[in-house]
Coordinates of C-alpha atoms in Angstrom, one line a residue:
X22 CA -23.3 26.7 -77.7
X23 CA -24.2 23.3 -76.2
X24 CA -27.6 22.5 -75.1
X25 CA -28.7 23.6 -71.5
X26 CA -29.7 20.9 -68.9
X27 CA -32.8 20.9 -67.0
X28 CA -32.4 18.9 -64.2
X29 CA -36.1 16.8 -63.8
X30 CA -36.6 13.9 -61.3
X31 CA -40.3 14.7 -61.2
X32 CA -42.4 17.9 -63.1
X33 CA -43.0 18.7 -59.5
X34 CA -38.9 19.6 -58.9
X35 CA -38.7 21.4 -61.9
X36 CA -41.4 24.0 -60.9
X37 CA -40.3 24.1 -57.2
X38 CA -38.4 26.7 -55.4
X39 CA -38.7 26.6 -51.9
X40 CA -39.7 30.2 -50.2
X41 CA -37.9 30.8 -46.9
X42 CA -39.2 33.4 -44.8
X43 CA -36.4 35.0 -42.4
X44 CA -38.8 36.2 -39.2
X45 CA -38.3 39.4 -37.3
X46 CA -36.6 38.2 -34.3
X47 CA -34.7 41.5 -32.9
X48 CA -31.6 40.5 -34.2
X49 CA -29.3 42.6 -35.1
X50 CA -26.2 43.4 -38.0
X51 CA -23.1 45.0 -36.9
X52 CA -20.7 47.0 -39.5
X53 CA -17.9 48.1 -36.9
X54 CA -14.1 48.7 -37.4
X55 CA -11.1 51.8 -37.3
X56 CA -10.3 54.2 -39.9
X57 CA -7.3 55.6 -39.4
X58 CA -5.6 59.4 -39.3
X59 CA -9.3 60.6 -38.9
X60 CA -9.4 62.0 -35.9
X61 CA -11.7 64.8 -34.6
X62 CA -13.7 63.9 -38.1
X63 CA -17.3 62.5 -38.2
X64 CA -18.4 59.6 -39.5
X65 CA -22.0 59.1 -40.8
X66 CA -23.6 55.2 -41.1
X67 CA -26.1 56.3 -44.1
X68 CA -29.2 53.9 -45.5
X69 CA -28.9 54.2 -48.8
X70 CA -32.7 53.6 -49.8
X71 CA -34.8 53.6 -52.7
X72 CA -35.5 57.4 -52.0
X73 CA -32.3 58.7 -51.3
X74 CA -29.8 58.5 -48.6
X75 CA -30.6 59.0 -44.8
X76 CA -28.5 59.0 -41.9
X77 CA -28.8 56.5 -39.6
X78 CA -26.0 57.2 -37.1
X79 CA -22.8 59.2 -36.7
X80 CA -19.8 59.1 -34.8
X81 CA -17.1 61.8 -34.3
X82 CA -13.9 59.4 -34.1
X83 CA -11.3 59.7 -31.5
X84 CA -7.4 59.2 -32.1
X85 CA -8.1 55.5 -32.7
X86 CA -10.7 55.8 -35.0
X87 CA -12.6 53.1 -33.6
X88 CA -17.0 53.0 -34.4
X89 CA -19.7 50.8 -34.1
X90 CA -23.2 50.9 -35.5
X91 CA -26.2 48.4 -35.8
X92 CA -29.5 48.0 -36.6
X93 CA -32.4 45.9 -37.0
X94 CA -32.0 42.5 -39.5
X95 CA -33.9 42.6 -42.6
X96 CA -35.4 40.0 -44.7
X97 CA -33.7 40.9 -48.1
X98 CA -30.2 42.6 -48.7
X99 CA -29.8 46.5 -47.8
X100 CA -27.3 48.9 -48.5
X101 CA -25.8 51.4 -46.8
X102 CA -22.6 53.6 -46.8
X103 CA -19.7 55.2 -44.0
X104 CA -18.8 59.0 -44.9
X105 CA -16.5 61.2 -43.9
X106 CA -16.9 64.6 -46.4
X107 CA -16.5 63.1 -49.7
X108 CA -14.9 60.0 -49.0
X109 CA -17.7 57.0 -49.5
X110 CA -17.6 53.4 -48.4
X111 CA -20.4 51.2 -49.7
X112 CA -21.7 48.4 -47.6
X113 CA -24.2 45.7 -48.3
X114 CA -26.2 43.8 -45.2
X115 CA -27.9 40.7 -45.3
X116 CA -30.1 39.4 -42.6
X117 CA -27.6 39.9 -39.1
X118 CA -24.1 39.9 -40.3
X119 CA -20.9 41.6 -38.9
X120 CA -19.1 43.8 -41.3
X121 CA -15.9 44.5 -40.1
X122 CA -14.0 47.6 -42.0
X123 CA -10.7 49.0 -41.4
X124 CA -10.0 52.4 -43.5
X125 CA -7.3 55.2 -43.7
X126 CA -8.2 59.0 -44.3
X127 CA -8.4 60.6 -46.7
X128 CA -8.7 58.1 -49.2
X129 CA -10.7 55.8 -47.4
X130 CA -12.8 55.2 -50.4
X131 CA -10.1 53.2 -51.9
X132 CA -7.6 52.4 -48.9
X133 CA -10.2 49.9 -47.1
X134 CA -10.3 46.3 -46.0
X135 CA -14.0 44.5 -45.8
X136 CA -13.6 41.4 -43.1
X137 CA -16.5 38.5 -43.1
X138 CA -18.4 39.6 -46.3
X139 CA -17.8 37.9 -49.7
X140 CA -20.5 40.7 -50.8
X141 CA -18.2 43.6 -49.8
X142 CA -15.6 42.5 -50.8
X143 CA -16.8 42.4 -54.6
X144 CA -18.6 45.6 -53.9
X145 CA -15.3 47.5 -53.2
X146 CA -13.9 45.5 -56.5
X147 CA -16.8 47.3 -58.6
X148 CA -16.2 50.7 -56.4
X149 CA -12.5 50.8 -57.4
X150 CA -13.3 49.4 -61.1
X151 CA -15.7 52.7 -61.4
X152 CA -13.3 55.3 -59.8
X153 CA -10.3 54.2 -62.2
X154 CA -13.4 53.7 -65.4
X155 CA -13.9 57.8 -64.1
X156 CA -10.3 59.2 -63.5
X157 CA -9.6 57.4 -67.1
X158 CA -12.9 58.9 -69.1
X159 CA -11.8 62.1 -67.5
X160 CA -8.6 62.2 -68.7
X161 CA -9.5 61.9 -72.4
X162 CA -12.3 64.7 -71.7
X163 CA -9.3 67.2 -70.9
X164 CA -6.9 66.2 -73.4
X165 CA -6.9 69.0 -75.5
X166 CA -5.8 66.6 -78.7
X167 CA -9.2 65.0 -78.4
X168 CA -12.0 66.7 -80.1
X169 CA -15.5 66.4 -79.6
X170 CA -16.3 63.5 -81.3
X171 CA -13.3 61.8 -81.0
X172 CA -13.5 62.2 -76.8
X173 CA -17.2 61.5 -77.1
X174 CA -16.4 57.8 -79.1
X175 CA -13.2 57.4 -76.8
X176 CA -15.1 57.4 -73.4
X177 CA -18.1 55.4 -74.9
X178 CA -15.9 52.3 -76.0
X179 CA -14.0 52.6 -72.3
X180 CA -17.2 52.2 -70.9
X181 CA -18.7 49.6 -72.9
X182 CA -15.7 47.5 -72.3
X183 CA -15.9 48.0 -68.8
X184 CA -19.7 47.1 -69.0
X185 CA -19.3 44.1 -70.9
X186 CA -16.7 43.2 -67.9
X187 CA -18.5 44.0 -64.8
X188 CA -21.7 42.0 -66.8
X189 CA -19.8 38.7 -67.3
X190 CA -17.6 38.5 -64.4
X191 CA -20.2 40.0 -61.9
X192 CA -23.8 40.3 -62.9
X193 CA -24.2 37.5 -64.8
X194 CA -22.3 35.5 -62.8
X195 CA -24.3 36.1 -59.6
X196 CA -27.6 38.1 -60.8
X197 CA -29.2 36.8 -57.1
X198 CA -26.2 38.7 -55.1
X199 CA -26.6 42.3 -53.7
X200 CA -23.2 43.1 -55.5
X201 CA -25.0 42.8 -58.7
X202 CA -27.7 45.1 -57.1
X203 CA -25.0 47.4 -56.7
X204 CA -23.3 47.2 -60.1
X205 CA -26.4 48.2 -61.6
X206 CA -26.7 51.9 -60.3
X207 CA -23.2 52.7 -60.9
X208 CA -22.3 56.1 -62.5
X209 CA -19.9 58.1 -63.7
X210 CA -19.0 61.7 -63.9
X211 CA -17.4 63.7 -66.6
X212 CA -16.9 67.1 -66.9
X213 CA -19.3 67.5 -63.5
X214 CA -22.5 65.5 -65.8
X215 CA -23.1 62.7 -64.1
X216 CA -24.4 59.6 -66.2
X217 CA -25.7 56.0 -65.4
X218 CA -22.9 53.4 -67.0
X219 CA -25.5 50.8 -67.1
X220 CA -29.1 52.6 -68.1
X221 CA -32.1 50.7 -69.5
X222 CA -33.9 54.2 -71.0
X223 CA -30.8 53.9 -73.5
X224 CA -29.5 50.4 -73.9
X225 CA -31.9 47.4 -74.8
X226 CA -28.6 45.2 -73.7
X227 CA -29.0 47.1 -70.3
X228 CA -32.7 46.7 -70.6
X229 CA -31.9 42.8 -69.9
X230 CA -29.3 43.4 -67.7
X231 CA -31.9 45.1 -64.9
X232 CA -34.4 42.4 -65.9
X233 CA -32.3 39.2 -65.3
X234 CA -31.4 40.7 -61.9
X235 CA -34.9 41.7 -61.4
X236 CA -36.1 38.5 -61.9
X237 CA -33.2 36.2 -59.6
X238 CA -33.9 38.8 -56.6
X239 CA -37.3 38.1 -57.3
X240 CA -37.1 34.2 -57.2
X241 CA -34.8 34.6 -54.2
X242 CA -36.3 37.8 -52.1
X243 CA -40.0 37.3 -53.4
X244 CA -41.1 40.8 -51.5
X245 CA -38.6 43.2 -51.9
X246 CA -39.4 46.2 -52.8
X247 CA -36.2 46.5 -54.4
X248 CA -36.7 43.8 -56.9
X249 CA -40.2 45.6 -57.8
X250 CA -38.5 48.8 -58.1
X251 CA -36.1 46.6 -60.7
X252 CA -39.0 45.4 -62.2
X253 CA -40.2 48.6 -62.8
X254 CA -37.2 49.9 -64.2
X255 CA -37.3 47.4 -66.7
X256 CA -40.5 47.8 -68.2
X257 CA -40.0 51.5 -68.7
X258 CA -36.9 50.7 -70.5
X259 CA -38.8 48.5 -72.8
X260 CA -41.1 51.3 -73.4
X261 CA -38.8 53.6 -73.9
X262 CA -37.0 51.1 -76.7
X263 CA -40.0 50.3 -78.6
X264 CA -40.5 54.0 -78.9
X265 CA -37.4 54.9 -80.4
X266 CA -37.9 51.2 -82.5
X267 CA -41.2 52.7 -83.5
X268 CA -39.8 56.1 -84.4
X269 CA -36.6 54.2 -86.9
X270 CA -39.1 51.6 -88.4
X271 CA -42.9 52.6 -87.9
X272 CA -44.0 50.3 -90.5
X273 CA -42.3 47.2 -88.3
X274 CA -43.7 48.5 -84.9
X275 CA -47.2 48.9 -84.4
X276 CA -47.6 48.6 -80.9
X277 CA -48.5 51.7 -78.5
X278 CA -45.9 51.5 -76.0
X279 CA -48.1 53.3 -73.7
X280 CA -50.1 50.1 -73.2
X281 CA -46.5 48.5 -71.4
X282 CA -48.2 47.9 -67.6
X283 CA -45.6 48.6 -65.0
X284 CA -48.0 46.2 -62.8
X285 CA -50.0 43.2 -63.2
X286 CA -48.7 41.3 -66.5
X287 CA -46.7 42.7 -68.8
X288 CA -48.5 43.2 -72.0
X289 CA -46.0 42.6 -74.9
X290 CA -46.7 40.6 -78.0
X291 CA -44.6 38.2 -79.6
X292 CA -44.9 35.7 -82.7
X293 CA -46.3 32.3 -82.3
X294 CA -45.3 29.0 -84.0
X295 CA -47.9 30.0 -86.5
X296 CA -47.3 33.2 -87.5
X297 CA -49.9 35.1 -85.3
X298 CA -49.0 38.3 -82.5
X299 CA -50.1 37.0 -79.0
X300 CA -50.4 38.9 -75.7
X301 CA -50.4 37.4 -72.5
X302 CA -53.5 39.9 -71.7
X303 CA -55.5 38.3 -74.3
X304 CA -56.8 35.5 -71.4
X305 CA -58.3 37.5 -69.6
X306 CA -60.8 35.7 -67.8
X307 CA -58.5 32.7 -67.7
X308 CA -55.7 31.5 -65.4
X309 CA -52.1 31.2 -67.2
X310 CA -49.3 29.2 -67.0
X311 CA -46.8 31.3 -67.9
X312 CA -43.3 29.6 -68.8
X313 CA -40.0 30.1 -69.9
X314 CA -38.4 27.2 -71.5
X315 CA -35.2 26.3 -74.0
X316 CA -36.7 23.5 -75.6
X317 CA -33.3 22.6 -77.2
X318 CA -31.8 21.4 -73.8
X319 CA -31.4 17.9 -72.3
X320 CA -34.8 16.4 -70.1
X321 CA -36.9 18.7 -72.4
X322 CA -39.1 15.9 -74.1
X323 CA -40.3 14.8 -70.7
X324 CA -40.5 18.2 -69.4
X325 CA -43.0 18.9 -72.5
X326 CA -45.2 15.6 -71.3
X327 CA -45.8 16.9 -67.9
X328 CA -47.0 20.2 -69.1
X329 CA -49.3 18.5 -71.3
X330 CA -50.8 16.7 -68.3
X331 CA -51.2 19.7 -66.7
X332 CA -52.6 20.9 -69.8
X333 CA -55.2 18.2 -70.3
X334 CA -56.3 18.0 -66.9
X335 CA -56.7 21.7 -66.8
X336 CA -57.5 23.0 -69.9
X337 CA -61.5 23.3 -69.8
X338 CA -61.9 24.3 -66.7
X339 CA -59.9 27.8 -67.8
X340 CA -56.2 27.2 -67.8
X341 CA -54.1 28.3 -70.8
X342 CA -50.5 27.7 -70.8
X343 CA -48.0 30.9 -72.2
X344 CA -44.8 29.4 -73.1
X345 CA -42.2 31.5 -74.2
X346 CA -38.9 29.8 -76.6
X347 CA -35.7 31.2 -75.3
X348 CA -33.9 28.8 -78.2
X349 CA -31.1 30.1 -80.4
X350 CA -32.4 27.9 -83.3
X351 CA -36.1 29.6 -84.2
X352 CA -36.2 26.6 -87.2
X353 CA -35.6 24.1 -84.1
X354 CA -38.5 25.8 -81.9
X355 CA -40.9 25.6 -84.5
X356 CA -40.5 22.1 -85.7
X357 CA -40.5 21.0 -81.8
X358 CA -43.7 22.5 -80.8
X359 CA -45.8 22.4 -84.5
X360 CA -48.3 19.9 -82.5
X361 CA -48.7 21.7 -79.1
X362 CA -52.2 22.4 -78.1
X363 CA -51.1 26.0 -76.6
X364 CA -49.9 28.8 -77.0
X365 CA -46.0 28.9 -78.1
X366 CA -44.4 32.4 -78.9
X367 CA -40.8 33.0 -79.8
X368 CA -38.5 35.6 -78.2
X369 CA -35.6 36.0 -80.9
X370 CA -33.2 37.6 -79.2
X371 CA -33.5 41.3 -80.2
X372 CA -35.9 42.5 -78.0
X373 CA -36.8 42.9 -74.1
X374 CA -39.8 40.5 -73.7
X375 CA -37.4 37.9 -72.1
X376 CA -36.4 39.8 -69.5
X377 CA -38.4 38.0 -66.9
X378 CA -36.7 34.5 -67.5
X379 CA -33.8 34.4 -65.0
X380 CA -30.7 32.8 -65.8
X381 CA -31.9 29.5 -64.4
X382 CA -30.9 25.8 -65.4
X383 CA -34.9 24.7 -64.9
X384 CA -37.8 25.7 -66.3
X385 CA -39.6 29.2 -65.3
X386 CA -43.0 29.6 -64.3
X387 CA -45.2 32.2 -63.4
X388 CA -48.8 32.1 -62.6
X389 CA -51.0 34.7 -63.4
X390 CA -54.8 35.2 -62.3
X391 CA -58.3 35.9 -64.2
X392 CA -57.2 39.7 -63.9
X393 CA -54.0 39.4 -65.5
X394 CA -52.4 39.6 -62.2
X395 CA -49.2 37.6 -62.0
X396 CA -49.7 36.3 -58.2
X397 CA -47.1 33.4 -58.5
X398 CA -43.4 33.5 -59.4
X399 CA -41.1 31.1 -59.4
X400 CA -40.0 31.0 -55.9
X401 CA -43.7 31.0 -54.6
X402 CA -44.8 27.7 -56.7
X403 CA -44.2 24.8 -54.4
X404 CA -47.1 22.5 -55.6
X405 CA -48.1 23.6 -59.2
X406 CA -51.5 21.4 -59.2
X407 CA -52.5 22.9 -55.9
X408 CA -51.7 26.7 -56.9
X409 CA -53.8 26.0 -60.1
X410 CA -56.6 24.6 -58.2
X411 CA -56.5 27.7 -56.2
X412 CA -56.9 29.9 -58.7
X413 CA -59.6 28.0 -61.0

């Protein structure tokens, strides 16, 4: 893999993200169309929220099947779903678009058209990826030639191949987009168990998955609450890794996974360049500098000068500086930061604690108060020697 370039015409551009703030206005989205050879059936317009679906609206559709809802504009992505019975339409809504959708019943789940969203129009990609992923894995389950473990291995390689696809062509393509949102929470059903295909209480991969979506909603939609609830999600999968880690190799684990915050900082130790376990929750007391950098990558030497004279100017008045090595080359990461006055740790791949570093072509920071409060992220940070200043 070739080195990554930071783009840096000044420390200042490397650190800023500009935050834009969408105001409450009245405006209003619109997610109109016709669905065909429904007639005399209703249609629900459903919120599909972080506790559960509720119903915003319905319509019982005439011979044309024409409908029309709307609601109020919000300041990060939404979703929400057209039913009729069974049949499900998934719709995402940003800020006071039009969705336009035409449909035919009774398989309107698959048999519909998105007009004026790019988002819904990947979003029914992943819906009919899933359905086929589910007729498929339910095919092998009743094939009597199958047995149990043979079914069992069958259906888990269909659906890490169609994880590893949905991660590369969708996620990690676009981690900021509500599509990827979407893909996350996908599930399938076998044999009437229903099962998460991409679930962070099983899966350190998925683990990072949640977190590097997490972490671009959270540089692009700084207070939604759906980007916390990601965040959230995340750090109980980490905890729910180290414990079966600590269960298969006690003797190489010995951290209480009980101690992972799901607030605040997130208290995970990892190995400096000189051997020693470090935890961001060690400063308290002091204001950090947390930072996520690939010191193998094009503008780095500079990069690492401006840090230090943010470091010197800092330093005694309370600041400590976090930086986590997302190199490939641990050899490489040592050698480059043997004479750094702070604190350099090493995230080697094989666990979760790099979850927060989005997939970024810049440097990631995060600031973090006296209380071990992370008050900053990277989208907030607009003048890094004024934010520091505010906090010391």
């Amino acid at each position: 893999m070739g080195k990554r370039t930071y783009s840096l015409p000044s420390f200042a551009a490397a650190v800023l993200a500009a935050m834009t703030f969408i105001s409450c206005n009245n405006e209003k989205y619109h997610v109109e169309g016709t669905i065909l050879n429904a007639k005399d059936s209703v249609l629900f317009f459903e919120h599909n929220g972080l506790d559960g679906f509720t119903t915003l609206d319905s319509v019982k559709l005439d011979e044309k099947g024409t409908f029309a809802f709307e609601g109020d504009e919000a300041a990060n992505p939404e979703f929400y779903r057209l039913r009729i019975a069974g049949q499900i339409i998934n719709i995402a809504i940003d800020s006071t678009e039009t969705v336009n959708v035409k449909a035919s019943y009774p398989m309107m789940a698959t048999d519909y058209t998105t007009k004026g969203s790019y988002e819904n129009e990947k979003i029914k990609e992943l819906a009919i990826k899933q359905i086929a992923l589910q007729q498929r894995c339910q095919a092998i389950a009743n094939n009597p030639a199958f047995g149990v473990d043979s079914t069992r291995n069958a259906i888990r390689q269909m659906v890490e191949a169609y994880k590893d696809d949905v991660k590369r062509n969708y996620i990690f393509k676009e981690p900021m987009k509500a599509y990827a949102y979407f893909a996350l929470f996908q599930f399938i059903t076998v044999n009437n168990q229903s099962s998460l295909i991409f679930n962070p209480h099983e899966s350190n991969d998925d683990v990072k998955v949640f977190g590097a979506v997490a972490t671009s909603w959270d540089a692009n939609y700084p207070y939604s609450e759906r980007g916390k609830n990601l965040h959230n999600i995340a750090i109980e999968g980490m905890k729910d890794q180290r414990i079966l880690r600590a269960q298969n190799n006690p003797v190489e684990l010995k951290i209480d996974p009980s101690k992972v915050s799901e607030s605040g900082v997130i208290d995970l130790p990892l190995m400096d360049n000189h051997g020693h376990l470090r935890h961001l929750t060690e400063f308290k007391g002091k204001v950090v500098l947390l930072n996520f950098h690939v010191f193998d990558s094009d503008g780095s030497t500079e990069f690492i000068m401006a840090l230090r004279e943010i470091y010197n100017r800092y330093h005694d008045r309370g600041l400590e500086i976090y930086q986590v090595s997302l190199d490939e080359n641990e050899h490489f990461w040592k050698t480059q930061t043997a004479a750094l006055p702070w604190v350099c740790v090493y995230e080697n791949g094989n666990s979760s604690e790099a979850y927060l570093a989005p997939v970024s072509s810049s440097p990631v920071f995060y600031l973090i108060d006296r209380d071990n409060n992370i008050v900053r992220n990277p989208s907030q940070i607009k003048d890094i020697a004024a934010e520091i200043e505010r906090l010391l």
